[in-house]
Coordinates of C-alpha atoms and ligand atoms in Angstrom, one line a residue:
M21 CA 26.4 12.8 -17.0
T22 CA 29.4 11.1 -18.6
P23 CA 29.7 12.3 -22.2
R24 CA 30.1 9.9 -25.1
Y25 CA 33.7 10.9 -25.9
L26 CA 36.7 12.1 -24.0
I27 CA 37.7 14.0 -27.2
N28 CA 35.3 14.2 -30.1
P29 CA 36.6 12.0 -33.0
G30 CA 35.9 14.9 -35.3
F31 CA 39.2 16.4 -34.0
S32 CA 41.2 13.6 -35.5
T33 CA 43.8 14.5 -38.1
K34 CA 44.9 11.0 -39.2
I35 CA 43.3 7.7 -40.0
H36 CA 45.7 4.7 -39.7
P37 CA 45.5 1.6 -41.8
Y38 CA 42.9 -1.0 -40.8
A39 CA 44.1 -3.7 -38.3
D40 CA 42.4 -7.1 -37.8
C41 CA 42.4 -6.5 -34.1
I42 CA 43.4 -3.7 -31.8
I43 CA 44.6 -4.7 -28.3
I44 CA 44.6 -2.0 -25.7
G45 CA 47.1 -2.7 -22.8
S46 CA 50.2 -4.9 -22.7
G47 CA 49.8 -7.0 -19.5
I48 CA 49.2 -10.7 -19.5
A49 CA 45.7 -10.6 -21.0
G50 CA 46.7 -8.3 -23.9
L51 CA 50.0 -9.8 -24.8
S52 CA 49.0 -13.5 -24.5
T53 CA 46.1 -12.8 -26.9
A54 CA 48.4 -10.9 -29.3
I55 CA 50.7 -13.9 -29.4
R56 CA 47.9 -16.3 -30.2
L57 CA 46.4 -14.0 -32.9
S58 CA 49.8 -13.1 -34.4
E59 CA 49.1 -14.6 -37.9
H60 CA 46.7 -11.6 -38.3
T61 CA 47.5 -7.9 -38.3
I62 CA 47.5 -6.9 -34.7
K63 CA 48.1 -3.5 -33.1
V64 CA 49.0 -3.3 -29.4
L65 CA 48.4 0.2 -28.1
T66 CA 49.7 0.9 -24.6
K67 CA 49.8 4.0 -22.4
S68 CA 53.3 3.6 -21.2
S69 CA 56.1 1.2 -22.0
F70 CA 55.3 -2.5 -22.8
S71 CA 56.4 -3.9 -19.5
A72 CA 54.7 -1.1 -17.4
S73 CA 51.6 -3.2 -16.6
T74 CA 50.0 -4.4 -13.4
T75 CA 51.1 -7.9 -14.4
W76 CA 54.8 -6.9 -13.7
Y77 CA 53.9 -6.2 -10.1
A78 CA 52.3 -9.6 -9.3
Q79 CA 54.6 -11.3 -6.7
G80 CA 52.9 -14.4 -5.3
G81 CA 52.2 -16.3 -8.5
V82 CA 49.7 -17.9 -10.7
A83 CA 47.2 -20.6 -9.6
A84 CA 46.8 -24.0 -11.4
A85 CA 46.0 -27.4 -10.0
I86 CA 48.9 -29.2 -11.7
K87 CA 49.7 -31.9 -9.2
K88 CA 47.7 -34.7 -7.6
P89 CA 46.0 -35.0 -5.1
D90 CA 44.9 -31.5 -6.1
G91 CA 42.6 -31.2 -9.1
W92 CA 40.4 -28.7 -10.9
K93 CA 37.4 -29.5 -8.8
K94 CA 39.2 -28.5 -5.6
H95 CA 40.5 -25.3 -7.3
Y96 CA 36.9 -24.7 -8.4
E97 CA 35.5 -25.1 -4.8
D98 CA 38.1 -22.8 -3.3
T99 CA 37.3 -20.1 -5.9
I100 CA 33.6 -20.4 -5.3
T101 CA 34.0 -20.3 -1.5
A102 CA 36.2 -17.2 -1.8
G103 CA 33.7 -15.5 -4.1
Q104 CA 31.0 -15.4 -1.4
G105 CA 28.0 -16.6 -3.4
L106 CA 28.5 -14.3 -6.4
C107 CA 30.8 -16.4 -8.7
D108 CA 29.5 -17.5 -12.1
R109 CA 30.0 -21.2 -11.8
K110 CA 30.6 -21.8 -15.5
A111 CA 33.1 -18.9 -15.7
V112 CA 35.0 -20.5 -12.7
E113 CA 34.9 -24.0 -14.3
I114 CA 36.3 -22.6 -17.5
L115 CA 39.1 -20.8 -15.5
V116 CA 40.3 -23.7 -13.4
K117 CA 39.9 -26.5 -15.9
N118 CA 42.0 -24.8 -18.5
A119 CA 44.6 -23.5 -16.1
P120 CA 47.2 -26.4 -16.4
E121 CA 47.3 -26.1 -20.2
M122 CA 47.9 -22.3 -19.9
I123 CA 50.9 -23.0 -17.7
E124 CA 52.3 -25.3 -20.4
N125 CA 51.8 -22.5 -22.9
L126 CA 53.7 -20.0 -20.7
I127 CA 56.6 -22.5 -20.4
E128 CA 56.6 -23.0 -24.2
I129 CA 57.2 -19.2 -24.7
G130 CA 60.0 -19.2 -22.2
T131 CA 58.6 -18.4 -18.7
N132 CA 60.9 -20.0 -16.1
F133 CA 58.9 -21.1 -13.1
D134 CA 60.8 -21.9 -9.9
I135 CA 61.9 -25.6 -9.8
I136 CA 62.8 -27.6 -6.7
D137 CA 64.2 -31.1 -7.0
G138 CA 63.3 -31.2 -10.6
E139 CA 59.7 -30.3 -10.1
I140 CA 57.8 -27.0 -10.4
S141 CA 57.6 -25.6 -6.9
L142 CA 54.1 -24.9 -5.5
T143 CA 53.1 -22.8 -2.6
T144 CA 49.8 -21.8 -1.1
E145 CA 48.0 -18.5 -0.4
G146 CA 44.8 -17.3 1.3
G147 CA 41.8 -19.5 0.6
H148 CA 43.6 -22.3 -1.2
S149 CA 43.1 -25.8 0.2
Y150 CA 46.2 -27.2 -1.7
P151 CA 49.6 -25.8 -2.7
R152 CA 48.9 -24.8 -6.3
I153 CA 50.6 -21.4 -6.7
L154 CA 53.4 -21.5 -9.3
H155 CA 56.0 -18.8 -8.8
A156 CA 59.1 -17.4 -10.5
G157 CA 62.2 -15.6 -9.3
G158 CA 60.9 -16.4 -5.8
D159 CA 58.6 -13.4 -5.4
A160 CA 58.9 -11.9 -8.9
T161 CA 56.4 -14.0 -10.8
G162 CA 54.7 -11.2 -12.7
E163 CA 58.0 -9.8 -13.8
E164 CA 59.2 -13.1 -15.2
V165 CA 55.8 -13.7 -17.0
E166 CA 55.7 -10.2 -18.4
K167 CA 59.3 -10.3 -19.6
S168 CA 58.7 -13.6 -21.4
L169 CA 55.5 -12.3 -23.0
V170 CA 57.2 -9.1 -24.1
S171 CA 60.3 -10.7 -25.6
F172 CA 58.2 -13.3 -27.4
T173 CA 55.8 -10.7 -28.8
R174 CA 58.6 -8.4 -30.0
E175 CA 59.7 -11.1 -32.5
L176 CA 56.3 -11.4 -34.2
K177 CA 56.2 -9.6 -37.5
K178 CA 52.5 -8.8 -37.8
V179 CA 52.2 -7.4 -34.2
N180 CA 52.7 -3.7 -34.3
F181 CA 53.6 -2.2 -30.8
I182 CA 52.7 1.4 -30.1
P183 CA 53.9 2.5 -26.7
D184 CA 53.2 5.9 -25.0
Y185 CA 49.8 6.0 -26.7
F186 CA 46.7 7.1 -24.9
V187 CA 43.6 5.4 -26.3
L188 CA 40.6 7.8 -25.9
D189 CA 37.5 6.0 -27.0
I190 CA 35.9 3.0 -28.6
L191 CA 34.1 4.0 -31.8
T192 CA 30.9 2.3 -32.6
S193 CA 28.0 2.4 -35.1
E194 CA 24.7 0.7 -34.2
N195 CA 26.4 -1.2 -31.3
R196 CA 29.2 -2.5 -33.7
C197 CA 32.9 -1.8 -33.2
L198 CA 34.6 0.5 -35.7
G199 CA 38.0 1.0 -34.0
V200 CA 39.4 3.5 -31.5
T201 CA 40.5 7.1 -31.2
G202 CA 43.9 7.7 -29.7
F203 CA 46.1 10.5 -28.6
D204 CA 49.7 10.2 -29.8
T205 CA 51.3 11.8 -26.7
K206 CA 54.7 12.4 -28.5
R207 CA 53.3 14.2 -31.6
G208 CA 50.2 15.6 -29.9
E209 CA 47.8 14.4 -32.6
I210 CA 44.3 12.9 -32.3
E211 CA 44.1 9.8 -34.5
I212 CA 41.8 7.0 -35.6
H213 CA 42.7 3.3 -35.7
P214 CA 40.0 1.4 -37.7
S215 CA 39.2 -2.2 -36.7
S216 CA 36.1 -4.4 -36.3
N217 CA 37.8 -6.1 -33.3
V218 CA 39.0 -4.3 -30.1
L219 CA 40.3 -6.0 -27.0
I220 CA 40.2 -3.8 -23.8
S221 CA 42.8 -5.2 -21.4
T222 CA 43.9 -2.1 -19.5
G223 CA 44.2 -3.5 -15.9
G224 CA 43.0 -1.9 -12.7
I225 CA 41.8 1.2 -11.0
G226 CA 44.3 1.6 -8.1
Q227 CA 44.9 5.3 -8.8
L228 CA 41.4 6.1 -7.5
Y229 CA 42.7 5.4 -4.0
E230 CA 45.3 7.1 -1.8
I231 CA 46.9 3.7 -1.1
S232 CA 47.2 1.0 -3.8
T233 CA 49.6 -1.7 -4.9
N234 CA 48.9 -0.7 -8.5
P235 CA 51.3 1.2 -10.8
S236 CA 50.6 4.9 -11.7
I237 CA 49.0 3.8 -15.0
S238 CA 46.0 2.1 -13.3
T239 CA 43.4 4.8 -13.8
G240 CA 40.5 2.6 -15.1
D241 CA 40.7 4.0 -18.6
G242 CA 39.4 0.8 -20.3
I243 CA 36.3 0.6 -18.1
A244 CA 35.5 4.3 -18.6
M245 CA 35.8 4.0 -22.4
A246 CA 33.7 0.9 -22.5
Y247 CA 31.0 2.5 -20.4
R248 CA 31.0 5.6 -22.6
A249 CA 30.6 3.3 -25.7
G250 CA 27.6 1.6 -24.1
A251 CA 29.1 -1.6 -22.6
E252 CA 27.7 -3.1 -19.4
I253 CA 29.6 -2.8 -16.2
M254 CA 29.2 -5.6 -13.6
D255 CA 30.1 -6.1 -9.9
I256 CA 32.2 -2.9 -9.8
E257 CA 31.4 -2.3 -6.1
F258 CA 33.7 -5.1 -5.2
V259 CA 37.1 -3.5 -4.8
Q260 CA 39.7 -5.9 -3.2
F261 CA 42.1 -4.6 -0.6
H262 CA 45.3 -6.6 0.0
P263 CA 46.0 -7.2 3.7
T264 CA 49.8 -6.8 3.8
V265 CA 51.2 -3.7 2.3
F266 CA 54.4 -2.2 3.8
R267 CA 55.1 1.6 3.7
T268 CA 58.8 2.3 3.2
N269 CA 60.7 5.1 4.9
D270 CA 60.2 7.2 1.8
G271 CA 56.4 6.6 1.9
E272 CA 56.4 4.2 -1.1
L273 CA 53.9 1.4 -0.8
F274 CA 55.3 -2.1 -1.3
L275 CA 53.3 -5.3 -1.4
I276 CA 54.3 -8.2 0.8
S277 CA 53.1 -11.2 -0.9
E278 CA 50.4 -13.4 0.6
A279 CA 52.8 -16.3 -0.3
L280 CA 54.8 -15.3 2.8
R281 CA 51.8 -16.3 4.9
G282 CA 51.6 -19.3 2.6
E283 CA 55.0 -20.3 3.8
G284 CA 53.9 -19.9 7.4
A285 CA 54.1 -16.2 8.4
Y286 CA 51.7 -15.0 11.1
L287 CA 49.7 -11.8 11.6
R288 CA 49.9 -10.2 15.0
D289 CA 48.2 -7.2 16.5
C290 CA 50.4 -4.3 17.7
R291 CA 50.6 -6.0 21.1
G292 CA 52.0 -9.1 19.5
N293 CA 48.9 -11.4 19.6
R294 CA 47.9 -13.6 16.7
F295 CA 44.4 -12.3 15.9
M296 CA 43.3 -14.7 13.1
I297 CA 43.3 -17.8 15.3
G298 CA 39.7 -18.8 16.0
K299 CA 38.4 -16.4 13.3
H300 CA 38.6 -18.8 10.4
P301 CA 39.8 -22.5 10.1
L302 CA 42.6 -21.3 7.8
A303 CA 43.7 -18.5 10.3
E304 CA 46.1 -16.2 8.5
L305 CA 45.4 -18.0 5.2
A306 CA 41.7 -17.3 5.2
P307 CA 40.4 -15.6 2.0
R308 CA 41.6 -12.1 1.7
D309 CA 38.3 -10.3 2.4
I310 CA 38.0 -12.1 5.7
V311 CA 41.6 -11.3 6.8
V312 CA 41.1 -7.6 5.9
K313 CA 37.9 -7.4 7.8
E314 CA 39.6 -8.9 10.9
M315 CA 42.6 -6.6 10.5
I316 CA 40.3 -3.5 10.4
K317 CA 38.6 -4.6 13.6
T318 CA 41.9 -5.4 15.3
M319 CA 43.4 -2.1 14.3
E320 CA 40.4 -0.3 15.7
I321 CA 40.4 -2.1 19.0
S322 CA 44.1 -1.8 19.5
R323 CA 44.1 1.8 18.3
C324 CA 47.1 1.1 16.0
N325 CA 47.0 1.8 12.3
F326 CA 49.0 -1.3 11.4
V327 CA 49.4 -5.0 12.3
Y328 CA 52.6 -7.0 12.3
L329 CA 53.6 -9.6 9.8
D330 CA 55.9 -12.1 11.6
A331 CA 58.2 -14.5 9.7
T332 CA 60.8 -14.7 12.4
H333 CA 60.1 -18.4 13.0
I334 CA 60.6 -19.4 9.3
P335 CA 64.1 -20.7 8.4
M336 CA 66.1 -17.9 6.7
S337 CA 67.4 -20.4 4.2
L338 CA 63.8 -20.8 2.8
L339 CA 63.0 -17.1 3.0
K340 CA 66.1 -16.2 1.0
I341 CA 65.1 -18.5 -1.9
R342 CA 61.4 -17.6 -1.8
F343 CA 61.4 -13.9 -1.2
P344 CA 64.6 -12.2 -2.4
N345 CA 62.8 -9.0 -3.5
I346 CA 60.8 -8.6 -0.3
I347 CA 64.0 -9.2 1.8
S348 CA 66.0 -6.7 -0.2
K349 CA 63.2 -4.0 0.1
L350 CA 63.0 -4.6 3.9
N351 CA 66.8 -4.4 4.2
E352 CA 66.8 -1.1 2.4
N353 CA 64.4 0.1 5.1
G354 CA 66.6 -1.2 8.0
L355 CA 64.5 -4.4 8.6
T356 CA 65.1 -8.1 8.3
L357 CA 62.5 -10.9 8.0
E358 CA 64.7 -13.0 10.3
K359 CA 64.5 -10.7 13.4
D360 CA 61.9 -8.0 12.8
L361 CA 58.2 -7.8 12.9
V362 CA 57.1 -5.9 9.8
K363 CA 54.3 -3.2 10.1
V364 CA 51.7 -3.8 7.4
S365 CA 48.2 -2.5 6.6
P366 CA 45.6 -3.0 3.8
A367 CA 45.8 -1.2 0.4
E368 CA 43.6 -1.3 -2.7
H369 CA 44.8 -4.1 -4.9
Y370 CA 42.3 -5.5 -7.4
L371 CA 38.9 -4.8 -9.0
N372 CA 36.8 -7.9 -8.9
G373 CA 34.2 -6.5 -11.3
G374 CA 34.5 -4.5 -14.5
I375 CA 33.3 -4.7 -18.1
W376 CA 30.8 -7.5 -18.3
T377 CA 31.8 -10.3 -20.7
D378 CA 30.3 -13.6 -21.7
Y379 CA 32.4 -16.8 -21.5
N380 CA 34.2 -15.8 -24.7
G381 CA 35.3 -12.4 -23.5
R382 CA 32.6 -10.7 -25.6
T383 CA 31.1 -7.5 -24.2
G384 CA 27.6 -6.4 -25.3
I385 CA 29.1 -4.4 -28.2
E386 CA 29.7 -6.5 -31.3
G387 CA 33.5 -6.8 -31.8
V388 CA 34.5 -5.3 -28.4
F389 CA 36.1 -7.8 -26.1
S390 CA 37.6 -7.4 -22.6
C391 CA 39.9 -9.5 -20.6
G392 CA 41.9 -9.5 -17.3
E393 CA 41.3 -7.1 -14.4
T394 CA 39.3 -4.8 -16.6
A395 CA 36.7 -7.5 -17.3
A396 CA 34.0 -9.1 -15.2
T397 CA 33.6 -12.7 -16.4
G398 CA 32.0 -13.5 -13.0
A399 CA 34.9 -15.8 -12.1
H400 CA 35.8 -13.8 -9.0
G401 CA 32.4 -13.1 -7.5
A402 CA 32.6 -10.8 -4.5
N403 CA 36.2 -11.6 -3.6
R404 CA 38.9 -13.0 -5.9
L405 CA 40.9 -16.0 -4.8
A406 CA 44.6 -15.2 -4.6
S407 CA 46.6 -15.8 -7.8
N408 CA 43.6 -16.4 -10.0
S409 CA 44.0 -13.1 -11.8
L410 CA 47.0 -13.8 -14.0
M411 CA 45.3 -17.1 -14.9
E412 CA 42.1 -15.4 -15.8
G413 CA 44.0 -13.2 -18.2
L414 CA 45.5 -16.3 -19.9
V415 CA 42.3 -18.4 -20.1
Y416 CA 39.9 -15.8 -21.3
G417 CA 42.6 -14.3 -23.6
W418 CA 42.7 -17.7 -25.2
R419 CA 38.9 -17.9 -25.5
I420 CA 38.9 -14.4 -27.1
Y421 CA 41.6 -15.6 -29.6
Q422 CA 39.4 -18.5 -30.6
N423 CA 36.5 -16.2 -31.1
I424 CA 38.2 -13.5 -33.1
G425 CA 40.3 -16.2 -35.0
E426 CA 37.1 -17.9 -36.2
K427 CA 35.7 -14.5 -37.2
L428 CA 38.8 -13.6 -39.2
K429 CA 38.8 -16.9 -41.1
K430 CA 35.6 -15.9 -42.8
S431 CA 36.1 -14.1 -46.2
N432 CA 33.9 -11.2 -45.1
S433 CA 35.6 -10.1 -41.9
G434 CA 33.7 -6.8 -41.9
Q435 CA 36.6 -4.5 -43.0
K436 CA 34.7 -2.8 -45.8
E437 CA 31.6 -2.0 -43.8
T438 CA 33.7 -0.9 -40.9
L439 CA 35.7 1.6 -43.0
S440 CA 32.5 2.9 -44.6
D441 CA 30.7 3.4 -41.3
L442 CA 33.8 4.9 -39.8
N443 CA 34.0 7.6 -42.5
K444 CA 30.3 8.4 -41.9
L445 CA 30.9 8.7 -38.2
I446 CA 34.0 11.0 -38.7
E447 CA 32.0 13.3 -41.1
K448 CA 29.1 13.5 -38.6
S449 CA 31.5 14.2 -35.7
K450 CA 33.3 17.0 -37.7
K451 CA 29.9 18.6 -38.4
E452 CA 29.1 18.5 -34.6
I453 CA 32.2 20.5 -33.8
R454 CA 31.0 24.0 -34.2
S455 CA 33.5 26.6 -35.4
S456 CA 33.8 28.0 -31.9
K457 CA 34.7 24.6 -30.4
V458 CA 38.5 24.1 -30.2
L459 CA 40.7 21.6 -28.5
K460 CA 41.6 23.1 -25.2
G461 CA 45.1 23.2 -23.8
S462 CA 45.2 25.7 -20.9
P463 CA 46.2 24.2 -17.6
M464 CA 43.7 23.3 -14.8
D465 CA 44.7 22.3 -11.4
I466 CA 44.2 18.6 -12.1
D467 CA 46.8 17.4 -9.6
T468 CA 44.8 18.9 -6.7
L469 CA 41.5 17.5 -8.0
I470 CA 43.1 14.0 -8.3
L471 CA 44.3 14.2 -4.8
K472 CA 40.8 15.2 -3.6
L473 CA 39.2 12.4 -5.5
R474 CA 41.6 9.8 -4.0
S475 CA 40.9 11.1 -0.5
M476 CA 37.1 11.1 -1.1
M477 CA 37.3 7.5 -2.4
S478 CA 39.6 6.3 0.4
Q479 CA 37.5 7.8 3.1
N480 CA 34.1 7.0 1.8
V481 CA 34.3 4.2 -0.8
G482 CA 37.2 2.2 0.6
I483 CA 37.0 -0.9 2.8
L484 CA 34.1 0.2 5.0
R485 CA 31.3 2.1 3.5
N486 CA 27.9 3.7 4.5
R487 CA 25.2 5.7 2.8
A488 CA 26.2 9.1 4.1
G489 CA 29.9 8.7 3.0
L490 CA 28.9 7.2 -0.4
E491 CA 26.6 10.2 -1.0
R492 CA 29.3 12.6 0.0
A493 CA 31.7 11.0 -2.6
A494 CA 28.9 11.0 -5.2
E495 CA 28.3 14.7 -4.7
F496 CA 32.0 15.4 -5.4
V497 CA 32.2 13.1 -8.4
N498 CA 28.9 14.3 -10.0
F499 CA 30.0 17.9 -9.7
H500 CA 33.3 17.3 -11.5
I501 CA 31.9 14.9 -14.1
E502 CA 29.7 17.8 -15.4
N503 CA 32.8 20.0 -15.9
K504 CA 32.9 20.5 -19.7
N505 CA 36.5 21.7 -19.4
L506 CA 37.7 18.2 -18.6
Y507 CA 36.8 16.9 -22.1
D508 CA 38.1 17.8 -25.6
R509 CA 41.5 18.7 -24.2
K510 CA 45.0 17.4 -25.1
D511 CA 46.0 16.9 -21.5
I512 CA 46.7 13.4 -20.3
D513 CA 46.2 14.3 -16.6
A514 CA 42.8 15.8 -17.4
L515 CA 41.8 12.8 -19.6
E516 CA 42.9 10.3 -16.9
F517 CA 41.0 12.3 -14.3
A518 CA 37.9 12.2 -16.4
N519 CA 38.2 8.4 -16.7
M520 CA 38.8 8.1 -13.0
L521 CA 35.6 10.2 -12.3
T522 CA 33.6 7.9 -14.5
V523 CA 34.9 4.7 -12.8
A524 CA 34.4 6.3 -9.3
D525 CA 30.8 7.2 -10.3
L526 CA 30.1 3.6 -11.2
I527 CA 31.7 2.2 -8.1
I528 CA 29.7 4.6 -5.9
K529 CA 26.4 4.0 -7.7
S530 CA 26.8 0.2 -7.3
A531 CA 28.0 0.4 -3.7
L532 CA 24.9 2.6 -2.8
I533 CA 22.6 0.1 -4.5
R534 CA 24.0 -3.0 -2.7
E535 CA 22.5 -2.7 0.8
E536 CA 24.4 -5.6 2.4
S537 CA 27.9 -6.7 3.3
R538 CA 29.5 -9.4 1.1
G539 CA 33.1 -10.2 0.2
T540 CA 35.0 -7.0 -0.4
H541 CA 31.9 -4.8 -0.1
L542 CA 31.4 -3.9 3.5
R543 CA 28.5 -1.5 4.6
S544 CA 28.5 -0.5 8.2
D545 CA 24.8 0.4 7.8
F546 CA 24.1 -3.0 6.3
P547 CA 26.6 -5.3 8.1
E548 CA 25.0 -8.7 7.2
R549 CA 25.2 -10.7 4.0
D550 CA 21.7 -10.8 2.6
D551 CA 21.3 -13.7 0.2
K552 CA 17.5 -13.3 0.0
N553 CA 17.7 -9.9 -1.6
W554 CA 21.3 -9.5 -2.9
K555 CA 22.5 -12.8 -4.3
K556 CA 22.6 -11.1 -7.7
H557 CA 24.9 -9.0 -9.9
I558 CA 24.4 -5.3 -10.3
I559 CA 24.9 -4.2 -13.9
L560 CA 25.2 -0.5 -15.0
K561 CA 24.8 0.7 -18.6
K562 CA 24.3 4.3 -19.8
D563 CA 22.8 5.4 -16.5
K564 CA 20.5 2.4 -16.3
V565 CA 20.6 -0.3 -13.6
R566 CA 19.7 -4.0 -14.1
F567 CA 20.2 -7.1 -11.9
K568 CA 21.4 -10.4 -13.1
K569 CA 20.8 -13.7 -11.4
V570 CA 23.9 -15.6 -10.3
R571 CA 24.4 -18.7 -12.4
Ligands
SIN612 C1 50.3 -11.6 -3.6 O1 51.4 -12.0 -4.0 O2 50.0 -11.6 -2.4 C2 49.3 -11.1 -4.6 C3 48.6 -12.3 -5.2 C4 47.3 -11.9 -5.8 O3 46.8 -10.8 -5.7 O4 46.7 -12.7 -6.5

């Protein structure tokens, strides 16, 4: 069973001053909320450098219906269709209706979207019925957005940035937020950061898989700490794989944006045939889960472990403007988009579910919020529509700002009670640590265990799943979760591994429960979508399962 803490708070040696809000993570969700809340004392704690977020890696763009005849209703319908019956309608409405205003806000803080003939250039991606994807730097949208957020936030006096900081746990008393414990990786100290408001925006879980488009920091820390603190985790069985990932000569994985298919590129099997024609009215631009499913079938039939992405018929003058980074990566690997077919295959890309939140980003723990890939607002259902993720971070970050902002306006913002309850919790935790219990430091072979976990997850909990494989993975995960040596140790690899095990455990549990195939969750032993029994969300909380009707 997952323990309450990664490291018992009784081991802390320092209590920092109280902050109005602590934000964990520095991607689009965390930083846009920090900017909005910047009249208050805000602390942004992040595991690596500020720009080392999943946001940075987003190529294709950010979706918003900003130009007629497109409108929010069409964006809404496309999102609902892609979500395969599991989207929360109100969550989607909030997302798409507010999207155009969020774009204006990004432009105000200095984000430069690509402009053609004096107008914002729009493209399309899988599942979109209109061109509504804004992009920047051609295929470097995330990088441009992240750079503008970081440079704007750095100027804000009341926002305190703390990089290279590993947040361990959310501290609570009677289901109320008291702050977090953290591990200062430079000084090797365990510390407490008091606050009645914590936003968990730590991104994805890609490191649980052998192949992922996510950066090395994506180890699911936020979901694991929320679960340990008693938050509800929803729709976590829905792990999205991106269809077109290229493996470089050095074995590095490189995303080839769906926007390339948006500009007309084809998918061909290894014999050169376009296999998406006749499979979906949008062919190569079908929603992502459908493309991946067809790719898997095609790869199996043709006995090739790749398909080709073909952009050779698209004018090079257009490709050069739209995809400078993809072109340069391919050139480094001896390929050109003009002449070559590019070998691609699917890789883990995005978690559709996560920490359950209401429409204001609130989790079930008072004062604990979540936003971005870490959260499950219900807006993505069983399969996220391309380029809705950056927008979700902005829209729900804004809702969280409104919520926390209102709370902080009140004269009693809860600081006194929080500090008093926190002191009691620390005293109790110190007593719990028996004299024999010391923080561990001796090395374990964590690297090997992480590789084993990734292989287990990729083979059994990847695109195609079945009971036998899921149970095999569960056995591995359950065995290691019980290993007491993983906890109470000042070792980032061990702490990340413990978080990864917790998230893996949750994905496997939900994937075993959902006996159907829907969106990004495919069960070979239950190949059909079953609306009668499974049009509902699975929610896990402290080893309990509950189901929630789709709204
Ligand atoms: C891409 O550029 O293909 C990724 C877009 C997304 O995941 O939303």
